Short mmCIF file of C-alpha atoms and ligand atoms in Angstrom, two decimals:
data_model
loop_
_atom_site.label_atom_id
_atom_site.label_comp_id
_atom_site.label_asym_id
_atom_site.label_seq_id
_atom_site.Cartn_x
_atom_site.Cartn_y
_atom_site.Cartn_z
CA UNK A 1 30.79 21.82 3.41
CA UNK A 2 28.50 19.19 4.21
CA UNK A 3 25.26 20.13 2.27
CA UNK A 4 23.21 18.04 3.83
CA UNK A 5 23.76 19.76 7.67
CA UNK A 6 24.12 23.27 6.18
CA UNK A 7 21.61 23.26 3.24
CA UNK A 8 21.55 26.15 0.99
CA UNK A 9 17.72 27.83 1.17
CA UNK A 10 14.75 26.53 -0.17
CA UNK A 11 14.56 28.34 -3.78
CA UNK A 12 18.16 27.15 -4.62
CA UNK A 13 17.55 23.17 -2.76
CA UNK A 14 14.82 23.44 -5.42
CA UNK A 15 16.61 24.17 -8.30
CA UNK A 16 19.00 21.71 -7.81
CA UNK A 17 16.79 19.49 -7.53
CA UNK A 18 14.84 19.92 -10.96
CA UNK A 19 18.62 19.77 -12.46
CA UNK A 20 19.53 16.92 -11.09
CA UNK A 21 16.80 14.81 -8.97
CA UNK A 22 14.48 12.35 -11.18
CA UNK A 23 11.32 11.85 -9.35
CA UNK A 24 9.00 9.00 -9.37
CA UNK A 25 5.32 9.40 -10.73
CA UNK A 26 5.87 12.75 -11.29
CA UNK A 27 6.03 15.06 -14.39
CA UNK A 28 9.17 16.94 -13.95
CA UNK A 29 8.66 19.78 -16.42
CA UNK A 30 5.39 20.47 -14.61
CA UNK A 31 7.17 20.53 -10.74
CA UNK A 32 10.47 22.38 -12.33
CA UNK A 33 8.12 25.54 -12.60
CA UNK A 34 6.35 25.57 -9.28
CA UNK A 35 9.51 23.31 -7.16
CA UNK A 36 9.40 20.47 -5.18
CA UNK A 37 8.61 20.77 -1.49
CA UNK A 38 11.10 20.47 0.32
CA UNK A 39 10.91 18.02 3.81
CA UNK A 40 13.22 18.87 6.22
CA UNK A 41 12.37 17.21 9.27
CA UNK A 42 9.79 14.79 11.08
CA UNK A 43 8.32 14.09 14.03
CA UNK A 44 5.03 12.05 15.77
CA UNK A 45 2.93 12.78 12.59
CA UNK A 46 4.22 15.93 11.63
CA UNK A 47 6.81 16.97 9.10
CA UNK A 48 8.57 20.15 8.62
CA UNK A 49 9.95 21.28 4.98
CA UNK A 50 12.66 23.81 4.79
CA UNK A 51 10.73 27.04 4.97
CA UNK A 52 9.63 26.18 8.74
CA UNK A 53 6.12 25.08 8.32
CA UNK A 54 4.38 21.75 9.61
CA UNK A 55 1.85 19.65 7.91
CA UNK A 56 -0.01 16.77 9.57
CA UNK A 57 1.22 13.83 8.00
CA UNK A 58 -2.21 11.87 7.27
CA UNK A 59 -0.39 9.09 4.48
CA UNK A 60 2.26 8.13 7.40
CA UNK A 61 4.79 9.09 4.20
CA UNK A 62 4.16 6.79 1.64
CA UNK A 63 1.70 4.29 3.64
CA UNK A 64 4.82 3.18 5.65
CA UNK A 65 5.44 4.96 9.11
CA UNK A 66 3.27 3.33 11.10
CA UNK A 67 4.89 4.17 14.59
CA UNK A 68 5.24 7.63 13.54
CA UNK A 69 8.27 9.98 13.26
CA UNK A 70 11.36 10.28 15.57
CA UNK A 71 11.55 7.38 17.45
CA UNK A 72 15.41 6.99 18.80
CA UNK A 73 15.36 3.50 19.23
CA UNK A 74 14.98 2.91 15.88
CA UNK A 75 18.33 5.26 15.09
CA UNK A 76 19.84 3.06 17.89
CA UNK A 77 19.28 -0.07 16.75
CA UNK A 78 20.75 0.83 13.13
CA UNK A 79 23.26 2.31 14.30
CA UNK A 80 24.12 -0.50 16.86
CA UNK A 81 23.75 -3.11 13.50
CA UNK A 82 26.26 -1.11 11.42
CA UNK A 83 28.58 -1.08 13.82
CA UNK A 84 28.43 -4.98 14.44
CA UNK A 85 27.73 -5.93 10.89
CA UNK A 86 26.96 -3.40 8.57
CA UNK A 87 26.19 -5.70 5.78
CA UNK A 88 26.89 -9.83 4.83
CA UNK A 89 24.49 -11.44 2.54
CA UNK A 90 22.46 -14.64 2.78
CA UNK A 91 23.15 -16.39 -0.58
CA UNK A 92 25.33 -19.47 -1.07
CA UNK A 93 24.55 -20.94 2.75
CA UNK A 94 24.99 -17.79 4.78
CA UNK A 95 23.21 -16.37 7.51
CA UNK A 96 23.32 -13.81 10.29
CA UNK A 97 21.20 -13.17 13.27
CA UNK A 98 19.50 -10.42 12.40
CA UNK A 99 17.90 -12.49 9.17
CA UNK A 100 16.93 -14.79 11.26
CA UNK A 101 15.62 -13.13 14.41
CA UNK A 102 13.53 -11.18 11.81
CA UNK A 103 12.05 -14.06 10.05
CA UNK A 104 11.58 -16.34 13.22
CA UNK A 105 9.44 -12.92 14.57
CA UNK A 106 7.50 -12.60 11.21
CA UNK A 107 6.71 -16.91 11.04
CA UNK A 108 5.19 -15.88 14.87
CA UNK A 109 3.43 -13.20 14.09
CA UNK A 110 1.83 -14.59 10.94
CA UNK A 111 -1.43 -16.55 11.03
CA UNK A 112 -1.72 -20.30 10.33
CA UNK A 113 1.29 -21.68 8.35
CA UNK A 114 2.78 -19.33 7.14
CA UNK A 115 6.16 -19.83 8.26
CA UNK A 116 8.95 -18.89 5.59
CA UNK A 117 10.22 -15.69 5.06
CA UNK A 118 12.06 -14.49 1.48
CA UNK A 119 13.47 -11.14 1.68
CA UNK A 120 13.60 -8.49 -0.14
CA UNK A 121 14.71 -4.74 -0.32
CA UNK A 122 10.71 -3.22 -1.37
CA UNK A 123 7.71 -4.56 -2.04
CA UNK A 124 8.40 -4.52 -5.64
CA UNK A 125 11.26 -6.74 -5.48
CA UNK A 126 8.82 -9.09 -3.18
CA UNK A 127 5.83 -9.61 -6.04
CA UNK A 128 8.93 -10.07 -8.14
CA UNK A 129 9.69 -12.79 -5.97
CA UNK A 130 6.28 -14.02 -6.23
CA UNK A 131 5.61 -14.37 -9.57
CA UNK A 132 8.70 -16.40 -10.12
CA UNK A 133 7.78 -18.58 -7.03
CA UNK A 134 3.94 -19.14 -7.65
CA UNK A 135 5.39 -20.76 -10.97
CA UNK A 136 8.52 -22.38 -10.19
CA UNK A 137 5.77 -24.24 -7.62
CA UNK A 138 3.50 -25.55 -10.24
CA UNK A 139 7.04 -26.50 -12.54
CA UNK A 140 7.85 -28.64 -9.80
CA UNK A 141 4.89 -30.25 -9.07
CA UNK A 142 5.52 -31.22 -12.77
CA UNK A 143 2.91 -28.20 -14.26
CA UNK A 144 4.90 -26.09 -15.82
CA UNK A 145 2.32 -25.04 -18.34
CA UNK A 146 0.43 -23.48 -14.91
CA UNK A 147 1.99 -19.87 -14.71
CA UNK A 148 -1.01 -17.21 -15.60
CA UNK A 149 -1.68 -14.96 -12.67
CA UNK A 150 -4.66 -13.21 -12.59
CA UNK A 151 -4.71 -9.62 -10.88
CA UNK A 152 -7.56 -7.05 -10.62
CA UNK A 153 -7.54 -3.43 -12.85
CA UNK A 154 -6.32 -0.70 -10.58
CA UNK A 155 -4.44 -2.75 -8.33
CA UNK A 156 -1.21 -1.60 -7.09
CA UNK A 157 1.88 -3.90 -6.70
CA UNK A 158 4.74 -2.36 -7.13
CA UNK A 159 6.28 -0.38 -10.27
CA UNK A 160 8.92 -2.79 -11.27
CA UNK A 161 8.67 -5.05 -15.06
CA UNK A 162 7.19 -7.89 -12.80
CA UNK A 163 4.90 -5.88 -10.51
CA UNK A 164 4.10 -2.98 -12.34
CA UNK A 165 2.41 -6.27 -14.61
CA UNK A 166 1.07 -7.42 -11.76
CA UNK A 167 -0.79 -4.29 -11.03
CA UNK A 168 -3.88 -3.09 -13.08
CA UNK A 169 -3.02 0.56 -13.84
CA UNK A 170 -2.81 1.38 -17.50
CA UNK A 171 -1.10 4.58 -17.50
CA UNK A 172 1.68 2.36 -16.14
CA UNK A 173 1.26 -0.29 -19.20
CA UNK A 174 1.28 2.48 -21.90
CA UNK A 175 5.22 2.84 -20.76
CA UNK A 176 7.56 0.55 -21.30
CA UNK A 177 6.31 -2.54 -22.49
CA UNK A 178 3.87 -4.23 -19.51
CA UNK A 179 2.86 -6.19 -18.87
CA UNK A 180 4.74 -9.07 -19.46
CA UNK A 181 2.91 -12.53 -20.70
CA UNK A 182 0.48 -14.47 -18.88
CA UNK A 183 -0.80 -12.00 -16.50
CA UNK A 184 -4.37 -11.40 -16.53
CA UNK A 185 -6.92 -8.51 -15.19
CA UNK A 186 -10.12 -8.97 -13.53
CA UNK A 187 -12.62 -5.65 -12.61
CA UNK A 188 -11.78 -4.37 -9.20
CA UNK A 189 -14.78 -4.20 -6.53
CA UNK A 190 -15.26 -0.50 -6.51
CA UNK A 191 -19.01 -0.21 -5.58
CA UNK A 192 -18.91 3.21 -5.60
CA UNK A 193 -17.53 3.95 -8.87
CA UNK A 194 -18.50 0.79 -10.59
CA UNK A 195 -21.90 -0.63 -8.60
CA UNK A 196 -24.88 0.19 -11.08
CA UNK A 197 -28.00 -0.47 -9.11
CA UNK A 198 -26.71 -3.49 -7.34
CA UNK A 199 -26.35 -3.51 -3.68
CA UNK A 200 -22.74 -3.49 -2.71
CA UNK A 201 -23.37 -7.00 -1.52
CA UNK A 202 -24.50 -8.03 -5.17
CA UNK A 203 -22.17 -6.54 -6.78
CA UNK A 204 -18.65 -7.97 -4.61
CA UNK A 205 -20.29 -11.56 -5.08
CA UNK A 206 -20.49 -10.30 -8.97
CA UNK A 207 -16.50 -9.21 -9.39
CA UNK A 208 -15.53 -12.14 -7.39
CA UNK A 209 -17.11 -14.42 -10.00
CA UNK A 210 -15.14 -12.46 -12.34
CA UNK A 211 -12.16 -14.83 -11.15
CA UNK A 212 -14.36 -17.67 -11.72
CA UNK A 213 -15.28 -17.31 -14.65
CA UNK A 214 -11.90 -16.02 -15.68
CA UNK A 215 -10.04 -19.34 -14.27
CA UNK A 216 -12.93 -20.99 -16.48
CA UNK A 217 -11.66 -19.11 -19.38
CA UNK A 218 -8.61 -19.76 -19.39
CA UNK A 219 -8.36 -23.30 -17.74
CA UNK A 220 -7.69 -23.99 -14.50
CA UNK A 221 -4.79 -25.61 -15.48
CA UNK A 222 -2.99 -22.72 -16.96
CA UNK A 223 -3.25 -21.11 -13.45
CA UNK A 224 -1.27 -20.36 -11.24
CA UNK A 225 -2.89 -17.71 -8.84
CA UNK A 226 -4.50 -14.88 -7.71
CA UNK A 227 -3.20 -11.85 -6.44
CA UNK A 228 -4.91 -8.73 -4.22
CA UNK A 229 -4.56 -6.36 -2.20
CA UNK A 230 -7.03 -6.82 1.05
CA UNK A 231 -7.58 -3.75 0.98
CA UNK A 232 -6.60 -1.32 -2.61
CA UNK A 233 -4.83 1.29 -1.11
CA UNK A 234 -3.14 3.60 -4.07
CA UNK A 235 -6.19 2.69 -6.37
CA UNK A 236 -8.19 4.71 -4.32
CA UNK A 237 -8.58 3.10 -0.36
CA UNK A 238 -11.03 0.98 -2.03
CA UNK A 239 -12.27 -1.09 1.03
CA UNK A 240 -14.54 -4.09 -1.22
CA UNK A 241 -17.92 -5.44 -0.32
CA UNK A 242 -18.18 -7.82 2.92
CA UNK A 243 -19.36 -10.53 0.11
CA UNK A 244 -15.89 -10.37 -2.12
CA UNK A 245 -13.25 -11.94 -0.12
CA UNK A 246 -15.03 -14.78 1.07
CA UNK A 247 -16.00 -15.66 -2.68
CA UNK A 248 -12.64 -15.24 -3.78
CA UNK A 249 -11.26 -17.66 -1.51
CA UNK A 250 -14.49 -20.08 -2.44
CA UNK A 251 -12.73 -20.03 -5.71
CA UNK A 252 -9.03 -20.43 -5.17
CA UNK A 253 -9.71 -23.67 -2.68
CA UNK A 254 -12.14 -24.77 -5.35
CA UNK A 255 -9.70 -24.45 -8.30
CA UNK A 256 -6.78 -25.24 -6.38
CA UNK A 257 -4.88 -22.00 -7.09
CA UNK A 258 -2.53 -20.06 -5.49
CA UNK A 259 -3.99 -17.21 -3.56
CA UNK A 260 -1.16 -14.07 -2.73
CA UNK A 261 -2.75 -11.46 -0.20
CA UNK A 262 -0.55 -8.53 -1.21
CA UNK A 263 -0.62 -7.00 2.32
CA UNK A 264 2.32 -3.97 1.72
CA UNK A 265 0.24 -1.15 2.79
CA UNK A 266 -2.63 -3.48 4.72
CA UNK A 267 -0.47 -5.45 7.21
CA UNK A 268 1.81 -4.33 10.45
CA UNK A 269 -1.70 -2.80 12.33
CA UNK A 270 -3.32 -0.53 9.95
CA UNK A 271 -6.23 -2.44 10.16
CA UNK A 272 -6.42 -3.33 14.34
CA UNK A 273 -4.47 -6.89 13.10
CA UNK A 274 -0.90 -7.89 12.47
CA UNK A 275 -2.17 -8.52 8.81
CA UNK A 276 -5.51 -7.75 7.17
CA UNK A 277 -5.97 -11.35 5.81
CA UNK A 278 -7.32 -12.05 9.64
CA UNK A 279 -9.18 -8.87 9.84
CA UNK A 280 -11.02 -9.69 6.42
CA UNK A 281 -10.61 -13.98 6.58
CA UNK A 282 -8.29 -14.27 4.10
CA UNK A 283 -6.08 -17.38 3.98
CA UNK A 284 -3.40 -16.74 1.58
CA UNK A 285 -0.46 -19.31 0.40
CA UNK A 286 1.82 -16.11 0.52
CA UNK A 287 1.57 -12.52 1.96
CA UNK A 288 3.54 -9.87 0.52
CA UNK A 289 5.03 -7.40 3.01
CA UNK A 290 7.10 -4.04 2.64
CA UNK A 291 6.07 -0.51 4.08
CA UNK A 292 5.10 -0.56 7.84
CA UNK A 293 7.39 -3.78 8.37
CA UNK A 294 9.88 -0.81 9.08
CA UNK A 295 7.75 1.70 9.43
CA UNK A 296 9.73 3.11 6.43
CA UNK A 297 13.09 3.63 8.33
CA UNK A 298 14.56 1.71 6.04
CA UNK A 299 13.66 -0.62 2.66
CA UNK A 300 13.03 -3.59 3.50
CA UNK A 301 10.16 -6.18 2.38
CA UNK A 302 9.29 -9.90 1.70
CA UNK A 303 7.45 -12.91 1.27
CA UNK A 304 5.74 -14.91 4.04
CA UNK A 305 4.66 -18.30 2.71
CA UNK A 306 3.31 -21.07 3.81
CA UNK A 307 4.55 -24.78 4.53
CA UNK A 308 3.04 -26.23 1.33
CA UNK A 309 5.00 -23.45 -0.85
CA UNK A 310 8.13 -23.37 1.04
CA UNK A 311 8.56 -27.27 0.97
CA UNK A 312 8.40 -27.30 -2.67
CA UNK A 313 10.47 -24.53 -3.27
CA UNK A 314 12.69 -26.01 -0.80
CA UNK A 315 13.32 -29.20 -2.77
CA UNK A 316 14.95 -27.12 -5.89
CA UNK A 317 17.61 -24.34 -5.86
CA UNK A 318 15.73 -21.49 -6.29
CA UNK A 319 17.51 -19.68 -8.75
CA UNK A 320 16.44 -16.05 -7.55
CA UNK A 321 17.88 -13.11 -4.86
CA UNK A 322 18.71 -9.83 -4.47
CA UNK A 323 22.25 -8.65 -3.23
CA UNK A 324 19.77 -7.25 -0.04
CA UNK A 325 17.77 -9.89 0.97
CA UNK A 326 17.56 -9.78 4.85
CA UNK A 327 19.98 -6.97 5.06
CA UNK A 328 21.29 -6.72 8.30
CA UNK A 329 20.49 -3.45 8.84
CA UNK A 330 17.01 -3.41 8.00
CA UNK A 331 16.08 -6.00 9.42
CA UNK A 332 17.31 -4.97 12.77
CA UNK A 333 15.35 -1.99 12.23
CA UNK A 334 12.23 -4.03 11.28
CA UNK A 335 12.70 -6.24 14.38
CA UNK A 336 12.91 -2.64 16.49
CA UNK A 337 9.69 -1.93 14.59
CA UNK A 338 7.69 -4.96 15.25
CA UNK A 339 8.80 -4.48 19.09
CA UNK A 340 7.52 -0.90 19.51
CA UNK A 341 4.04 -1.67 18.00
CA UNK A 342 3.47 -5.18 20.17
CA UNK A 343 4.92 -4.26 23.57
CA UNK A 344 3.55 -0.28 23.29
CA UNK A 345 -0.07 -2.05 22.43
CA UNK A 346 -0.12 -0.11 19.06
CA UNK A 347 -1.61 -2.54 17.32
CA UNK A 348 -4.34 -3.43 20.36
CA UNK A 349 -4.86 0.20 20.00
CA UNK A 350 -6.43 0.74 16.89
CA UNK A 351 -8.60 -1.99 16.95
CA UNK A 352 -9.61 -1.39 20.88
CA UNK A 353 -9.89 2.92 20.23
CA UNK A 354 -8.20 4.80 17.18
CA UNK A 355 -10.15 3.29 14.29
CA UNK A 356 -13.82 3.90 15.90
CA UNK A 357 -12.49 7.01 16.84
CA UNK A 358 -11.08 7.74 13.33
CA UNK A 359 -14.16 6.17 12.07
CA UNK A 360 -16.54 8.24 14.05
CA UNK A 361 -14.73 11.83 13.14
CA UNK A 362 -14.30 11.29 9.24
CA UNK A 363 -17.73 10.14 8.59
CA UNK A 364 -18.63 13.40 9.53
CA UNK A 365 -16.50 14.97 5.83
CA UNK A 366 -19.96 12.91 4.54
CA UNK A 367 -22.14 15.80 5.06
CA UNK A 368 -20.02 18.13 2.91
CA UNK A 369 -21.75 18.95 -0.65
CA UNK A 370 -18.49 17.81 -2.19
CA UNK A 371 -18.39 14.27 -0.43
CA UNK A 372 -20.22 11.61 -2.05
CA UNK A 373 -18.87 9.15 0.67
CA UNK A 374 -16.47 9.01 3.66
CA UNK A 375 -15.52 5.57 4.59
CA UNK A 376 -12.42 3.73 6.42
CA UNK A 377 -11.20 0.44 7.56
CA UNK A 378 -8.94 0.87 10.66
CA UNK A 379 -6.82 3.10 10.14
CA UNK A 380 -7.29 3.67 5.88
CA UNK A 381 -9.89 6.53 4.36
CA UNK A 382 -11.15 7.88 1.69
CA UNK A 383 -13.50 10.46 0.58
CA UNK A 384 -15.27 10.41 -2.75
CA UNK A 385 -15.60 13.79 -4.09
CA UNK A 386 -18.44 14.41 -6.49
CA UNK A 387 -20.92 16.98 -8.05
CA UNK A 388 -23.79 14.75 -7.51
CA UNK A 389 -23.97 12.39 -4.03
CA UNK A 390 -27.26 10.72 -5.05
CA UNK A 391 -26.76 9.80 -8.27
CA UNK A 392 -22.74 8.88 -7.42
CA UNK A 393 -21.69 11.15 -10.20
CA UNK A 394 -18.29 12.01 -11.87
CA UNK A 395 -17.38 15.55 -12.59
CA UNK A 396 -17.99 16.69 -16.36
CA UNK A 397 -13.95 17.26 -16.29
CA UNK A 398 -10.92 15.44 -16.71
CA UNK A 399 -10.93 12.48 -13.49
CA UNK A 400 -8.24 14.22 -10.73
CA UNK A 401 -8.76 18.25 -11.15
CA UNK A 402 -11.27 18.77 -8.31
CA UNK A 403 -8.94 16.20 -6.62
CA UNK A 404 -5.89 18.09 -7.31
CA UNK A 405 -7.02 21.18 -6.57
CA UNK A 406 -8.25 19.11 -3.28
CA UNK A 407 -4.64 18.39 -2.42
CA UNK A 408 -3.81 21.85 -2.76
CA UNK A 409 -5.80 23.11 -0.59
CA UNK A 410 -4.99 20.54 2.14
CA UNK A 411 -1.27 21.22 1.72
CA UNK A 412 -1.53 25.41 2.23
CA UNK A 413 -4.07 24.19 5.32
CA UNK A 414 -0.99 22.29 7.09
CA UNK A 415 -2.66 18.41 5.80
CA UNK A 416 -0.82 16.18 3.87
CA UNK A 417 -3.87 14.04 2.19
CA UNK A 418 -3.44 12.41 -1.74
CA UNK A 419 -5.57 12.56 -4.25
CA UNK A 420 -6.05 9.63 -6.35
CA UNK A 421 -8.45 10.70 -9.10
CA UNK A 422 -11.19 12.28 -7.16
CA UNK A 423 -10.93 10.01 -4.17
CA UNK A 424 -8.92 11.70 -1.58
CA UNK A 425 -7.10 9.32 0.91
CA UNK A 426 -5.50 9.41 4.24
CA UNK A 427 -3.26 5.96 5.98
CA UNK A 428 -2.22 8.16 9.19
CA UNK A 429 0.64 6.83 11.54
CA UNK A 430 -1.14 4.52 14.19
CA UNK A 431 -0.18 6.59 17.19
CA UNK A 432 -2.02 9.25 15.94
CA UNK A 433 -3.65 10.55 19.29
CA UNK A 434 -7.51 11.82 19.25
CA UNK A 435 -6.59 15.76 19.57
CA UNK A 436 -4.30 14.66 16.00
CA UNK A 437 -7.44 13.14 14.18
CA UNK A 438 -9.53 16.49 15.09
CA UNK A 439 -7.34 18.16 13.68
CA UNK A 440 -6.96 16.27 10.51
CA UNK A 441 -10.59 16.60 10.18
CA UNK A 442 -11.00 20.25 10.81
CA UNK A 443 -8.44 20.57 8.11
CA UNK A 444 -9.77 18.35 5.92
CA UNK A 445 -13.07 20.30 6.39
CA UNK A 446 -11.32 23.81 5.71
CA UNK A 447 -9.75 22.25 2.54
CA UNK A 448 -13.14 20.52 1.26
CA UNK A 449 -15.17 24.22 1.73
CA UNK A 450 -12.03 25.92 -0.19
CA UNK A 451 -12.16 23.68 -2.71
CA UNK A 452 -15.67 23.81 -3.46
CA UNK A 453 -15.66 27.50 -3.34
CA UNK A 454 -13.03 27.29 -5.82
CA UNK A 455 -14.74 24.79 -8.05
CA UNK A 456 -17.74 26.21 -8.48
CA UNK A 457 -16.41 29.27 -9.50
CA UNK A 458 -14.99 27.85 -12.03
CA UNK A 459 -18.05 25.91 -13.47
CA UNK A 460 -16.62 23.08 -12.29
CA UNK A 461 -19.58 20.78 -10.14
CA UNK A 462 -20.99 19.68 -13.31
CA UNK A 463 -21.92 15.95 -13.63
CA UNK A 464 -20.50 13.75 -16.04
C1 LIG B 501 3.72 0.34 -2.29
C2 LIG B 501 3.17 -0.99 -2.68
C3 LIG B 501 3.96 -1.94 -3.34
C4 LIG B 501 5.34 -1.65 -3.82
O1 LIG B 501 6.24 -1.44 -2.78
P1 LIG B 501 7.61 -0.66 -3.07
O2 LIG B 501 8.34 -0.79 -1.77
O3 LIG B 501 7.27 0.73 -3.46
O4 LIG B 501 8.29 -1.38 -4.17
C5 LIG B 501 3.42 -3.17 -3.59
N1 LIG B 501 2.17 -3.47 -3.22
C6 LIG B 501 1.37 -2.58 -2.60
C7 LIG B 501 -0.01 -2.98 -2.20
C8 LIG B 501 1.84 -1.30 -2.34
O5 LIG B 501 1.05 -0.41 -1.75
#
């Protein structure tokens, strides 16, 4: 029997599942007792699991489905690849047309010089890449001894040894032994969490000059760069003061350091531009990219760097691949990707109508007594839940169980939103049509009154 057409029903898919299925970032004795959901099906921005009901998909999966569900092409052009060429690989002075259709798109697409592609199969593998690039750089411009990259706590860059070090979340440090030397942590820009009385203005000019004075610290000649993401996306959707980036890049040019805008989440439209370096004037050396490059139909990510990078790199054998860099099936998918969001004006359209329209609609979840704030950039959001807007308070109780309980209520309402502490976030597919975003909102709404109900009940809205 093939299991996967015929499935067995719901209670026993879960089952085998907690017997046999490891999940990431999940505790499994916890989800072995209530069972995973099970998703069936997708289409536009809806899913279906295996009992029959629909949720509005408002984190486009995992951040990644930026043309939404179903499209055929994209089946088509896989299918077409595998048939042609289901798989050669690029080392030892191969090629094939897909790898380099692909990259020749990306290098036009890209802003200023950044015209070399390295592939890779996630964007894991990618800030993998980048760590061992950003130094084998400085060894062969004869600094070896520059290699420290600094990062910023609760940043997100993947969950591998290299970019799980990368990233700034401790509860990933406390397993396994990260992060590895010579990677340093900077405070994020979180006004809302972390502003004091400054002005959000104040205070991104203040946590930029973190990387200053950092850089100071530890001598500009120990380093090698600075990584961010434009925008932190599973930290929270934390979008940073209009003063930040434009320090931050003060300070690489200044200390001549390498600056990597990790754009996995941020790039492919999400903000109304091919990459959010142009919506926020970011000019980085190297862009990470992963997630919406395929929309998610298949893994796939990379670097995009830019002529000063590549040439040195170029002059050495790089001493670093994976067995699926510029597969030829994803990228044929990616390049089937990147065509559906230029020629069907996707991207034109969320900077010309769905953002201000998104923007417009969840800045109303502001005036509910559990929002603190409701913000977006394009099409990212968050929501700050609280007990106390004024004095931006946190709740007397562990960070994450208002949240949670949040989530819940979104998912029995039909709304796929995350929680991350008490921040709940959307990233919606970018053809998400107006009617769609009402309806996200009413449910987010319905959700946000359930909760609270449910929280005050039990003695919950307390401030810290
Ligand atoms: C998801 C993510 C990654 C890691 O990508 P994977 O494909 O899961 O390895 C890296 N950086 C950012 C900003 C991300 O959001």
């Amino acid at each position: 029997m093939n299991m996967i057409a015929n499935h067995p029903p719901t209670s026993e898919l879960q089952a085998l599942d907690a017997a046999h299925h490891m999940h990431p970032f999940t505790h499994a004795g916890e989800l072995k007792d209530k069972g995973a959901r099970v998703i069936a099906r997708a289409n536009g921005v809806t899913l279906t699991d295996t009992d029959g009901n629909d949720y509005l998909d408002a984190m486009a999966g995992l951040w990644c489905v930026n043309i939404g569900y179903g499209r055929e092409e994209m089946a088509e052009a896989a299918a077409r690849q595998m048939r042609e060429l289901p798989y050669y690989n690029t080392f030892f002075q191969t090629t094939h047309v897909p790898a380099i259709a692909l990259a020749n798109k990306l290098a036009q697409l890209a802003p200023d010089t950044l015209n070399h592609v390295f592939f890779a199969g996630s964007g894991s593998e990618a800030n993998d890449t980048n760590i061992r690039m950003v130094r084998t750089y400085w060894a062969q411009k004869g600094h070896p001894e520059k290699n420290i990259i600094i990062s910023r706590k609760n940043a997100y860059h993947g969950s591998s040894m290299g970019s799980g070090s990368l990233g700034g979340m401790t509860f990933m440090h406390e397993q396994g032994g990260l992060p590895i030397p010579d990677i340093h942590h900077i405070d994020q820009p979180h006004w809302w969490a972390e502003g004091g009385d400054m002005t959000p203005e104040e205070f991104g000019l203040e946590r930029a000059r973190q990387l200053e004075a950092k850089i100071e610290e530890l001598g500009a000649d120990r380093v090698a760069a600075f990584i961010g993401e434009p925008i932190q996306g599973a930290g929270g959707v934390i979008i940073p003061p209009s003063t930040y980036w434009p320090e931050i890049q003060r300070i690489c040019d200044k200390h001549g350091i390498l600056l990597i805008a990790d754009e996995v989440i941020c790039a492919f439209g999400r903000t109304g531009k091919w990459f959010a370096s142009e919506t926020l004037g970011i000019r980085p050396h190297i862009m990470t990219i992963a997630k919406g490059l395929s929309s998610g139909y298949a893994p796939i990510g990379g670097s995009i760097v830019c002529d000063e990078v590549a040439e040195v790199i170029n002059n050495c054998e790089f001493a670093h691949g994976y067995t699926y860099s510029g597969h030829p099936m994803t990228c044929a998918v990616a390049l089937e990707n990147l065509r559906i969001l230029e020629e069907e004006g996707i991207v034109d359209n969320v900077a010309n109508h769905t953002a201000a329209y998104l923007a417009k609609k969840w800045a109303t979840l502001g005036d509910h007594p559990l929002v603190g704030e409701a913000s977006t950039i394009g099409m990212m959001g968050a929501i700050q839940l609280t007990p106390d807007a004024e004095r931006r308070a946190k709740f007397a109780g562990n960070e994450g169980d208002v949240g949670l309980i949040t989530r819940e209520h979104c998912f029995k309402n039909g709304l796929v939103m995350r929680h991350v502490g008490d921040r709940m976030i959307i990233s919606p597919p970018l053809v998400i049509t107006d009617a769609e975003i009402d309806t996200l909102v009413e449910r987010a709404w319905i959700a946000l009154d359930l909760a609270h109900k449910q929280v005050e009940a039990e003695g919950k809205m307390k401030a810290a």
